Amino acid sequence: MGTLPLSPREARAWDGYRRMQGLLASQLNRQLTADTGLSDADFAILSALLGAPGHRLRGLALRCEVQWEKSRLSHHLGRMQTRGLVVREECVEDSRGAVFQLTDAGKAAVEAATDDRVAAVRTYLLDLLTPEQLDALTEISGAVLARLAKDDSHQRAVAELARGT
Amino acid sequence: MGTLPLSPREARAWDGYRRMQGLLASQLNRQLTADTGLSDADFAILSALLGAPGHRLRGLALRCEVQWEKSRLSHHLGRMQTRGLVVREECVEDSRGAVFQLTDAGKAAVEAATDDRVAAVRTYLLDLLTPEQLDALTEISGAVLARLAKDDSHQRAVAELARGT
DNA sequence: AGCCATTGGTTGACGCATCATCCAGTTGCG
DNA sequence: CGCAACTGGATGATGCGTCAACCAATGGCT
């Protein structure tokens, strides 16, 4: 675990990551919305739907896909619906559920946005890295995601225990 | 520059980064606010001030430090002021300017929060990586930040040109 | 000195993210 | 069957981030 202060090497890595994270995210989002009128969040939802059979997905499935809090998803889908990107339908199997489907406008919007997004990601990230760096990034995120997942399942286990009292 | 579709290697890297970025940021922020009542944003401001001589900094300097949009900074400092973490004072050298200083409460809050933050960063990032991975992360962010900076100065050059017409 | 472009900072409006709460439908268990 | 616990999802309040417009002070240039 290490004592509190960071080593120079750690400090450099953290500081670099922190700065990159903030600026890169805002650059990508800014560019996408300027060019296509779709936010980063919109794009995430729409491309999840685009990749689903029939361009429709259950709310829950969508939530797993994008890993958002349920209320965020609900609010956002509401707004997207009023913008005509998506429609909400009743769910047959579970009548409290909801199914969301891409409208034609939504489909057109994502498709138009995809090229832009890919180009931006290349320009500001992928094209700047060597193959080794790409792999390093993959490994790093793998490690971090594994840790976060562990934490998550631990949470669930604790909840399980509490339930069992 | 490459054609549009991503190679499998690129796709893995981007997808991993994207997921890590979102979850890590929200985890760190959630934990900090739960433990200390300070958001990520608060912490950034407060530690910049803490590291400044006299715990005071000019608005502009603060803006360079945290790299925020000026209106974000202004809004946030306003809120922090009402929470008693910070005070706004007039600026002597430039009377349209502003100087912000840490209050005692603000100072106490950051100091209390720092350990928490460092521990969380270790837990969810630094301790998971090998020294080589730390260095790789530093290099990667360096490359990305350099690219973003280039873009930024290009913007400024364009503005310069437009001015010169 | 006098003017105009620029800059430091604020404000208001608006969309987004989170939290807590709520509701209806579903499931499991006696 | 009937009740309790749980789940999928919606909602309202609140704080945050961005954009555009604004204002006053400044600095440079003639």
Tab-separated table of C-alpha atoms (C1' of nucleotides) in Angstrom:
chain	number	residue	atom	x	y	z
A	1	MET	CA	0.000	0.000	0.000
A	2	GLY	CA	2.830	2.423	0.624
A	3	THR	CA	3.006	5.408	2.904
A	4	LEU	CA	1.219	8.590	2.122
A	5	PRO	CA	3.443	10.790	0.001
A	6	LEU	CA	3.777	9.860	-3.647
A	7	SER	CA	7.138	9.007	-5.167
A	8	PRO	CA	8.264	11.305	-7.974
A	9	ARG	CA	7.455	8.609	-10.473
A	10	GLU	CA	3.975	8.160	-9.083
A	11	ALA	CA	3.420	11.886	-8.861
A	12	ARG	CA	4.344	12.345	-12.513
A	13	ALA	CA	2.054	9.563	-13.606
A	14	TRP	CA	-0.907	10.778	-11.575
A	15	ASP	CA	-0.473	14.378	-12.504
A	16	GLY	CA	-0.166	13.530	-16.169
A	17	TYR	CA	-3.191	11.297	-16.112
A	18	ARG	CA	-5.262	13.832	-14.259
A	19	ARG	CA	-4.517	16.598	-16.695
A	20	MET	CA	-4.898	14.448	-19.773
A	21	GLN	CA	-8.174	13.088	-18.541
A	22	GLY	CA	-9.765	16.459	-18.038
A	23	LEU	CA	-8.570	18.136	-21.178
A	24	LEU	CA	-9.029	15.173	-23.469
A	25	ALA	CA	-12.564	14.546	-22.318
A	26	SER	CA	-13.583	18.134	-22.741
A	27	GLN	CA	-11.904	18.431	-26.120
A	28	LEU	CA	-13.603	15.329	-27.466
A	29	ASN	CA	-16.955	16.357	-26.144
A	30	ARG	CA	-16.670	19.902	-27.376
A	31	GLN	CA	-15.660	18.802	-30.834
A	32	LEU	CA	-18.395	16.236	-31.155
A	33	THR	CA	-21.149	18.577	-30.078
A	34	ALA	CA	-19.853	21.385	-32.267
A	35	ASP	CA	-19.682	19.163	-35.342
A	36	THR	CA	-22.748	17.016	-34.896
A	37	GLY	CA	-24.986	18.420	-32.176
A	38	LEU	CA	-24.604	15.220	-30.188
A	39	SER	CA	-22.979	15.169	-26.773
A	40	ASP	CA	-20.649	12.483	-25.601
A	41	ALA	CA	-23.487	11.056	-23.552
A	42	ASP	CA	-25.883	11.072	-26.476
A	43	PHE	CA	-23.335	9.293	-28.567
A	44	ALA	CA	-22.818	6.575	-25.991
A	45	ILE	CA	-26.519	5.825	-25.804
A	46	LEU	CA	-27.121	6.021	-29.514
A	47	SER	CA	-24.276	3.773	-30.469
A	48	ALA	CA	-25.327	1.207	-27.910
A	49	LEU	CA	-28.767	1.205	-29.495
A	50	LEU	CA	-27.316	1.106	-32.981
A	51	GLY	CA	-25.417	-2.042	-32.123
A	52	ALA	CA	-28.478	-3.804	-30.743
A	53	PRO	CA	-30.799	-6.102	-32.722
A	54	GLY	CA	-33.667	-4.031	-34.087
A	55	HIS	CA	-32.011	-0.883	-32.752
A	56	ARG	CA	-33.937	-1.398	-29.554
A	57	LEU	CA	-32.825	-2.194	-26.061
A	58	ARG	CA	-34.389	-2.722	-22.680
A	59	GLY	CA	-33.622	0.051	-20.176
A	60	LEU	CA	-31.735	-2.328	-17.957
A	61	ALA	CA	-29.610	-3.671	-20.775
A	62	LEU	CA	-28.782	-0.165	-21.839
A	63	ARG	CA	-27.773	0.615	-18.295
A	64	CYS	CA	-25.334	-2.286	-18.215
A	65	GLU	CA	-23.938	-1.234	-21.538
A	66	VAL	CA	-23.113	2.321	-20.638
A	67	GLN	CA	-22.650	1.815	-16.911
A	68	TRP	CA	-24.676	4.775	-15.794
A	69	GLU	CA	-26.767	5.356	-12.733
A	70	LYS	CA	-30.353	4.516	-13.431
A	71	SER	CA	-31.657	7.979	-12.811
A	72	ARG	CA	-29.108	9.510	-15.114
A	73	LEU	CA	-30.205	7.172	-17.836
A	74	SER	CA	-33.838	7.908	-17.238
A	75	HIS	CA	-33.380	11.673	-17.318
A	76	HIS	CA	-31.203	11.546	-20.369
A	77	LEU	CA	-33.496	9.250	-22.300
A	78	GLY	CA	-36.331	11.598	-21.486
A	79	ARG	CA	-34.486	14.498	-23.036
A	80	MET	CA	-33.420	12.441	-26.036
A	81	GLN	CA	-36.994	11.441	-26.559
A	82	THR	CA	-38.172	15.030	-26.714
A	83	ARG	CA	-35.424	15.671	-29.210
A	84	GLY	CA	-36.787	12.862	-31.318
A	85	LEU	CA	-33.696	10.669	-31.214
A	86	VAL	CA	-35.333	7.810	-29.419
A	87	VAL	CA	-38.766	6.449	-28.555
A	88	ARG	CA	-39.932	4.726	-25.431
A	89	GLU	CA	-42.193	1.705	-25.721
A	90	GLU	CA	-43.853	-0.588	-23.234
A	91	CYS	CA	-42.120	-3.822	-22.409
A	92	VAL	CA	-43.970	-7.057	-22.988
A	93	GLU	CA	-42.125	-9.450	-20.699
A	94	ASP	CA	-42.113	-7.140	-17.728
A	95	SER	CA	-44.803	-4.525	-17.739
A	96	ARG	CA	-42.977	-2.190	-15.378
A	97	GLY	CA	-40.040	-2.142	-17.772
A	98	ALA	CA	-39.326	0.020	-20.776
A	99	VAL	CA	-37.826	-0.518	-24.176
A	100	PHE	CA	-36.091	2.213	-26.086
A	101	GLN	CA	-35.716	2.303	-29.793
A	102	LEU	CA	-33.721	4.438	-32.153
A	103	THR	CA	-35.793	6.675	-34.396
A	104	ASP	CA	-34.769	7.203	-37.996
A	105	ALA	CA	-33.478	10.615	-37.025
A	106	GLY	CA	-31.512	9.059	-34.185
A	107	LYS	CA	-30.028	6.461	-36.479
A	108	ALA	CA	-29.029	9.087	-39.007
A	109	ALA	CA	-27.495	11.218	-36.269
A	110	VAL	CA	-25.267	8.493	-34.843
A	111	GLU	CA	-24.174	7.323	-38.198
A	112	ALA	CA	-23.214	10.835	-39.146
A	113	ALA	CA	-21.412	11.324	-35.844
A	114	THR	CA	-19.437	8.115	-35.866
A	115	ASP	CA	-16.827	9.190	-38.378
A	116	ASP	CA	-16.280	12.415	-36.562
A	117	ARG	CA	-15.802	10.672	-33.290
A	118	VAL	CA	-13.398	8.100	-34.644
A	119	ALA	CA	-11.359	10.772	-36.343
A	120	ALA	CA	-11.143	12.820	-33.165
A	121	VAL	CA	-10.121	9.833	-31.090
A	122	ARG	CA	-7.385	9.095	-33.559
A	123	THR	CA	-6.217	12.665	-33.699
A	124	TYR	CA	-6.048	13.240	-29.977
A	125	LEU	CA	-5.144	9.805	-28.739
A	126	LEU	CA	-4.597	6.752	-30.884
A	127	ASP	CA	-2.418	8.235	-33.595
A	128	LEU	CA	-0.116	9.696	-30.968
A	129	LEU	CA	0.802	6.369	-29.462
A	130	THR	CA	3.122	3.577	-30.461
A	131	PRO	CA	1.703	0.045	-30.625
A	132	GLU	CA	3.450	-0.675	-27.334
A	133	GLN	CA	1.802	2.299	-25.752
A	134	LEU	CA	-1.563	1.209	-27.045
A	135	ASP	CA	-1.070	-2.146	-25.397
A	136	ALA	CA	0.166	-0.530	-22.230
A	137	LEU	CA	-2.975	1.564	-22.099
A	138	THR	CA	-5.085	-1.531	-22.552
A	139	GLU	CA	-3.297	-3.284	-19.715
A	140	ILE	CA	-3.520	-0.302	-17.424
A	141	SER	CA	-7.222	0.122	-17.930
A	142	GLY	CA	-7.685	-3.593	-17.525
A	143	ALA	CA	-6.014	-3.482	-14.127
A	144	VAL	CA	-7.980	-0.469	-12.971
A	145	LEU	CA	-11.283	-1.844	-14.214
A	146	ALA	CA	-10.613	-5.156	-12.521
A	147	ARG	CA	-10.001	-3.354	-9.265
A	148	LEU	CA	-13.166	-1.317	-9.614
A	149	ALA	CA	-15.164	-4.428	-10.445
A	150	LYS	CA	-13.798	-6.195	-7.384
A	151	ASP	CA	-14.927	-3.311	-5.260
A	152	ASP	CA	-18.289	-3.415	-6.877
A	153	SER	CA	-18.872	-7.079	-6.241
A	154	HIS	CA	-17.628	-6.598	-2.707
A	155	GLN	CA	-20.318	-3.982	-2.267
A	156	ARG	CA	-22.865	-6.447	-3.472
A	157	ALA	CA	-21.551	-9.127	-1.137
A	158	VAL	CA	-21.840	-6.756	1.787
A	159	ALA	CA	-25.401	-5.976	0.799
A	160	GLU	CA	-26.023	-9.710	0.601
A	161	LEU	CA	-24.689	-10.173	4.112
A	162	ALA	CA	-26.742	-7.328	5.496
A	163	ARG	CA	-29.778	-8.893	3.880
A	164	GLY	CA	-28.971	-12.177	5.563
A	165	THR	CA	-29.020	-10.866	9.152
B	1	MET	CA	-3.934	9.275	-39.883
B	2	GLY	CA	-5.348	5.917	-40.935
B	3	THR	CA	-8.698	5.071	-42.399
B	4	LEU	CA	-11.842	5.136	-40.397
B	5	PRO	CA	-12.305	1.796	-38.698
B	6	LEU	CA	-10.122	1.081	-35.685
B	7	SER	CA	-7.774	-1.856	-35.633
B	8	PRO	CA	-8.507	-4.429	-32.918
B	9	ARG	CA	-5.538	-3.161	-30.947
B	10	GLU	CA	-6.759	0.404	-31.173
B	11	ALA	CA	-10.296	-0.569	-30.357
B	12	ARG	CA	-9.187	-2.381	-27.211
B	13	ALA	CA	-7.110	0.542	-26.073
B	14	TRP	CA	-9.812	3.118	-26.662
B	15	ASP	CA	-12.552	1.060	-25.171
B	16	GLY	CA	-10.491	0.319	-22.101
B	17	TYR	CA	-9.505	3.907	-21.646
B	18	ARG	CA	-13.038	5.122	-22.090
B	19	ARG	CA	-14.437	2.786	-19.502
B	20	MET	CA	-11.629	3.327	-17.031
B	21	GLN	CA	-11.903	7.054	-17.370
B	22	GLY	CA	-15.577	7.194	-16.557
B	23	LEU	CA	-15.628	4.756	-13.708
B	24	LEU	CA	-12.391	5.867	-12.114
B	25	ALA	CA	-13.363	9.511	-12.117
B	26	SER	CA	-16.733	8.847	-10.610
B	27	GLN	CA	-15.326	6.492	-8.013
B	28	LEU	CA	-12.677	8.962	-6.899
B	29	ASN	CA	-15.138	11.811	-6.769
B	30	ARG	CA	-17.771	9.823	-4.950
B	31	GLN	CA	-15.319	8.618	-2.357
B	32	LEU	CA	-13.834	12.023	-1.722
B	33	THR	CA	-17.152	13.740	-1.273
B	34	ALA	CA	-18.484	10.956	0.921
B	35	ASP	CA	-15.445	11.030	3.182
B	36	THR	CA	-14.694	14.721	3.322
B	37	GLY	CA	-17.563	16.738	1.882
B	38	LEU	CA	-15.271	18.135	-0.777
B	39	SER	CA	-15.829	17.483	-4.453
B	40	ASP	CA	-13.084	16.779	-6.889
B	41	ALA	CA	-13.416	20.307	-8.157
B	42	ASP	CA	-13.240	21.794	-4.678
B	43	PHE	CA	-10.139	19.800	-3.999
B	44	ALA	CA	-8.411	21.020	-7.123
B	45	ILE	CA	-9.013	24.648	-6.234
B	46	LEU	CA	-8.175	24.284	-2.599
B	47	SER	CA	-4.931	22.472	-3.139
B	48	ALA	CA	-3.836	25.006	-5.714
B	49	LEU	CA	-4.440	27.711	-3.137
B	50	LEU	CA	-2.738	25.704	-0.428
B	51	GLY	CA	0.381	25.488	-2.520
B	52	ALA	CA	0.502	29.224	-3.157
B	53	PRO	CA	2.414	31.783	-1.094
B	54	GLY	CA	0.090	33.196	1.554
B	55	HIS	CA	-2.585	30.723	0.470
B	56	ARG	CA	-3.801	33.345	-1.943
B	57	LEU	CA	-3.870	33.461	-5.709
B	58	ARG	CA	-5.029	35.776	-8.416
B	59	GLY	CA	-8.031	34.540	-10.374
B	60	LEU	CA	-6.023	34.312	-13.538
B	61	ALA	CA	-3.232	32.345	-11.934
B	62	LEU	CA	-5.739	29.953	-10.464
B	63	ARG	CA	-7.246	29.513	-13.879
B	64	CYS	CA	-3.916	28.547	-15.391
B	65	GLU	CA	-3.299	26.155	-12.556
B	66	VAL	CA	-6.519	24.184	-12.866
B	67	GLN	CA	-7.151	24.800	-16.562
B	68	TRP	CA	-10.804	25.629	-16.267
B	69	GLU	CA	-13.004	27.929	-18.272
B	70	LYS	CA	-13.193	31.272	-16.608
B	71	SER	CA	-16.913	31.166	-16.012
B	72	ARG	CA	-16.676	27.784	-14.393
B	73	LEU	CA	-14.050	29.101	-12.064
B	74	SER	CA	-16.093	32.140	-11.245
B	75	HIS	CA	-19.237	30.173	-10.501
B	76	HIS	CA	-17.410	27.638	-8.436
B	77	LEU	CA	-15.491	30.179	-6.417
B	78	GLY	CA	-18.776	31.910	-5.730
B	79	ARG	CA	-20.219	28.751	-4.247
B	80	MET	CA	-17.062	27.986	-2.315
B	81	GLN	CA	-17.177	31.463	-0.873
B	82	THR	CA	-20.677	30.997	0.438
B	83	ARG	CA	-19.525	27.748	1.978
B	84	GLY	CA	-16.788	29.646	3.746
B	85	LEU	CA	-13.876	27.825	2.144
B	86	VAL	CA	-12.461	30.834	0.401
B	87	VAL	CA	-12.666	34.638	0.415
B	88	ARG	CA	-12.565	37.055	-2.449
B	89	GLU	CA	-10.526	40.217	-2.113
B	90	GLU	CA	-9.839	43.177	-4.347
B	91	CYS	CA	-6.679	43.140	-6.379
B	92	VAL	CA	-4.224	45.970	-5.929
B	93	GLU	CA	-2.238	45.839	-9.160
B	94	ASP	CA	-5.256	45.493	-11.416
B	95	SER	CA	-8.459	46.805	-9.995
B	96	ARG	CA	-10.693	44.773	-12.259
B	97	GLY	CA	-8.987	41.619	-10.977
B	98	ALA	CA	-9.694	39.473	-7.961
B	99	VAL	CA	-7.618	37.598	-5.439
B	100	PHE	CA	-8.849	34.535	-3.651
B	101	GLN	CA	-7.587	33.349	-0.333
B	102	LEU	CA	-8.041	30.187	1.651
B	103	THR	CA	-9.984	30.625	4.879
B	104	ASP	CA	-8.922	28.703	7.971
B	105	ALA	CA	-11.838	26.389	7.418
B	106	GLY	CA	-10.750	25.909	3.822
B	107	LYS	CA	-7.215	25.147	4.860
B	108	ALA	CA	-8.375	22.632	7.429
B	109	ALA	CA	-10.660	20.994	4.879
B	110	VAL	CA	-7.991	20.457	2.232
B	111	GLU	CA	-5.486	19.204	4.694
B	112	ALA	CA	-7.963	16.713	6.029
B	113	ALA	CA	-8.891	15.653	2.514
B	114	THR	CA	-5.402	15.210	1.148
B	115	ASP	CA	-4.679	11.890	2.831
B	116	ASP	CA	-7.950	10.501	1.690
B	117	ARG	CA	-7.339	11.520	-1.863
B	118	VAL	CA	-3.829	10.127	-1.983
B	119	ALA	CA	-4.975	6.870	-0.511
B	120	ALA	CA	-7.776	6.550	-3.041
B	121	VAL	CA	-5.475	7.317	-5.946
B	122	ARG	CA	-3.128	4.642	-4.740
B	123	THR	CA	-5.868	2.126	-4.230
B	124	TYR	CA	-7.554	2.560	-7.561
B	125	LEU	CA	-4.628	3.435	-9.751
B	126	LEU	CA	-1.032	3.708	-8.658
B	127	ASP	CA	-0.735	0.591	-6.562
B	128	LEU	CA	-2.155	-1.469	-9.411
B	129	LEU	CA	0.591	-0.580	-11.829
B	130	THR	CA	4.160	-1.717	-12.310
B	131	PRO	CA	6.872	0.947	-12.469
B	132	GLU	CA	6.990	0.436	-16.225
B	133	GLN	CA	3.282	1.021	-16.472
B	134	LEU	CA	3.585	4.173	-14.416
B	135	ASP	CA	6.172	5.468	-16.836
B	136	ALA	CA	4.084	4.422	-19.796
B	137	LEU	CA	1.173	6.356	-18.395
B	138	THR	CA	3.365	9.396	-17.974
B	139	GLU	CA	4.550	9.169	-21.558
B	140	ILE	CA	1.090	8.649	-22.916
B	141	SER	CA	-0.319	11.631	-21.127
B	142	GLY	CA	2.668	13.662	-22.168
B	143	ALA	CA	1.994	12.901	-25.813
B	144	VAL	CA	-1.691	13.669	-25.550
B	145	LEU	CA	-1.147	16.871	-23.619
B	146	ALA	CA	1.444	18.012	-26.132
B	147	ARG	CA	-1.038	17.455	-28.919
B	148	LEU	CA	-3.749	19.350	-27.097
B	149	ALA	CA	-1.379	22.201	-26.359
B	150	LYS	CA	-0.384	22.400	-30.000
B	151	ASP	CA	-3.997	22.695	-30.943
B	152	ASP	CA	-4.468	25.359	-28.362
B	153	SER	CA	-1.618	27.500	-29.588
B	154	HIS	CA	-2.819	26.987	-33.112
B	155	GLN	CA	-6.158	28.386	-32.052
B	156	ARG	CA	-4.406	31.380	-30.651
B	157	ALA	CA	-2.405	31.831	-33.848
B	158	VAL	CA	-5.583	31.763	-35.890
B	159	ALA	CA	-7.085	34.382	-33.619
B	160	GLU	CA	-3.934	36.399	-34.119
B	161	LEU	CA	-4.286	36.174	-37.865
B	162	ALA	CA	-7.932	37.136	-37.797
B	163	ARG	CA	-6.975	40.096	-35.680
B	164	GLY	CA	-4.367	41.102	-38.242
B	165	THR	CA	-6.732	41.336	-41.218
C	1	DA	C1'	-4.780	63.250	-24.127
C	2	DG	C1'	-8.261	60.274	-26.412
C	3	DC	C1'	-9.889	56.302	-28.541
C	4	DC	C1'	-10.467	51.430	-29.383
C	5	DA	C1'	-9.296	46.696	-28.872
C	6	DT	C1'	-8.370	43.502	-25.259
C	7	DT	C1'	-8.680	41.358	-20.920
C	8	DG	C1'	-10.223	39.819	-15.997
C	9	DG	C1'	-14.061	38.636	-14.162
C	10	DT	C1'	-19.306	38.181	-13.429
C	11	DT	C1'	-23.961	36.885	-14.633
C	12	DG	C1'	-28.028	34.288	-16.359
C	13	DA	C1'	-29.932	30.705	-18.835
C	14	DC	C1'	-29.909	26.099	-19.824
C	15	DG	C1'	-28.749	21.226	-20.028
C	16	DC	C1'	-26.573	17.619	-17.344
C	17	DA	C1'	-25.474	14.377	-13.058
C	18	DT	C1'	-26.607	12.876	-8.522
C	19	DC	C1'	-29.296	11.894	-4.585
C	20	DA	C1'	-33.365	10.613	-2.245
C	21	DT	C1'	-37.829	9.281	-2.803
C	22	DC	C1'	-41.516	7.141	-4.847
C	23	DC	C1'	-44.435	3.822	-7.454
C	24	DA	C1'	-46.046	-0.151	-9.739
C	25	DG	C1'	-45.200	-4.618	-11.036
C	26	DT	C1'	-42.857	-8.971	-9.841
C	27	DT	C1'	-40.991	-12.678	-7.188
C	28	DG	C1'	-40.284	-15.666	-3.446
C	29	DC	C1'	-41.721	-17.803	0.607
C	30	DG	C1'	-44.730	-19.455	4.142
D	1	DC	C1'	-53.171	-17.694	-2.009
D	2	DG	C1'	-51.301	-13.637	0.315
D	3	DC	C1'	-47.859	-10.878	2.081
D	4	DA	C1'	-43.292	-8.944	2.175
D	5	DA	C1'	-39.118	-7.903	-0.131
D	6	DC	C1'	-37.148	-6.533	-4.243
D	7	DT	C1'	-36.615	-4.438	-8.823
D	8	DG	C1'	-37.186	-1.401	-13.132
D	9	DG	C1'	-37.871	2.835	-13.753
D	10	DA	C1'	-39.630	7.884	-13.083
D	11	DT	C1'	-39.423	12.253	-10.664
D	12	DG	C1'	-38.052	16.561	-8.197
D	13	DA	C1'	-34.603	19.168	-5.966
D	14	DT	C1'	-30.131	20.735	-6.078
D	15	DG	C1'	-25.449	21.681	-7.433
D	16	DC	C1'	-22.353	21.719	-11.474
D	17	DG	C1'	-20.449	23.097	-16.339
D	18	DT	C1'	-20.941	25.648	-20.583
D	19	DC	C1'	-22.197	29.213	-23.566
D	20	DA	C1'	-23.122	33.895	-24.648
D	21	DA	C1'	-23.503	38.330	-23.231
D	22	DC	C1'	-21.914	41.802	-20.443
D	23	DC	C1'	-19.093	45.352	-17.737
D	24	DA	C1'	-15.379	47.872	-16.205
D	25	DA	C1'	-10.531	48.527	-16.179
D	26	DT	C1'	-6.427	48.568	-19.006
D	27	DG	C1'	-2.970	49.253	-22.416
D	28	DG	C1'	-1.400	50.508	-26.760
D	29	DC	C1'	-1.366	53.651	-30.513
D	30	DT	C1'	-1.773	57.853	-32.731
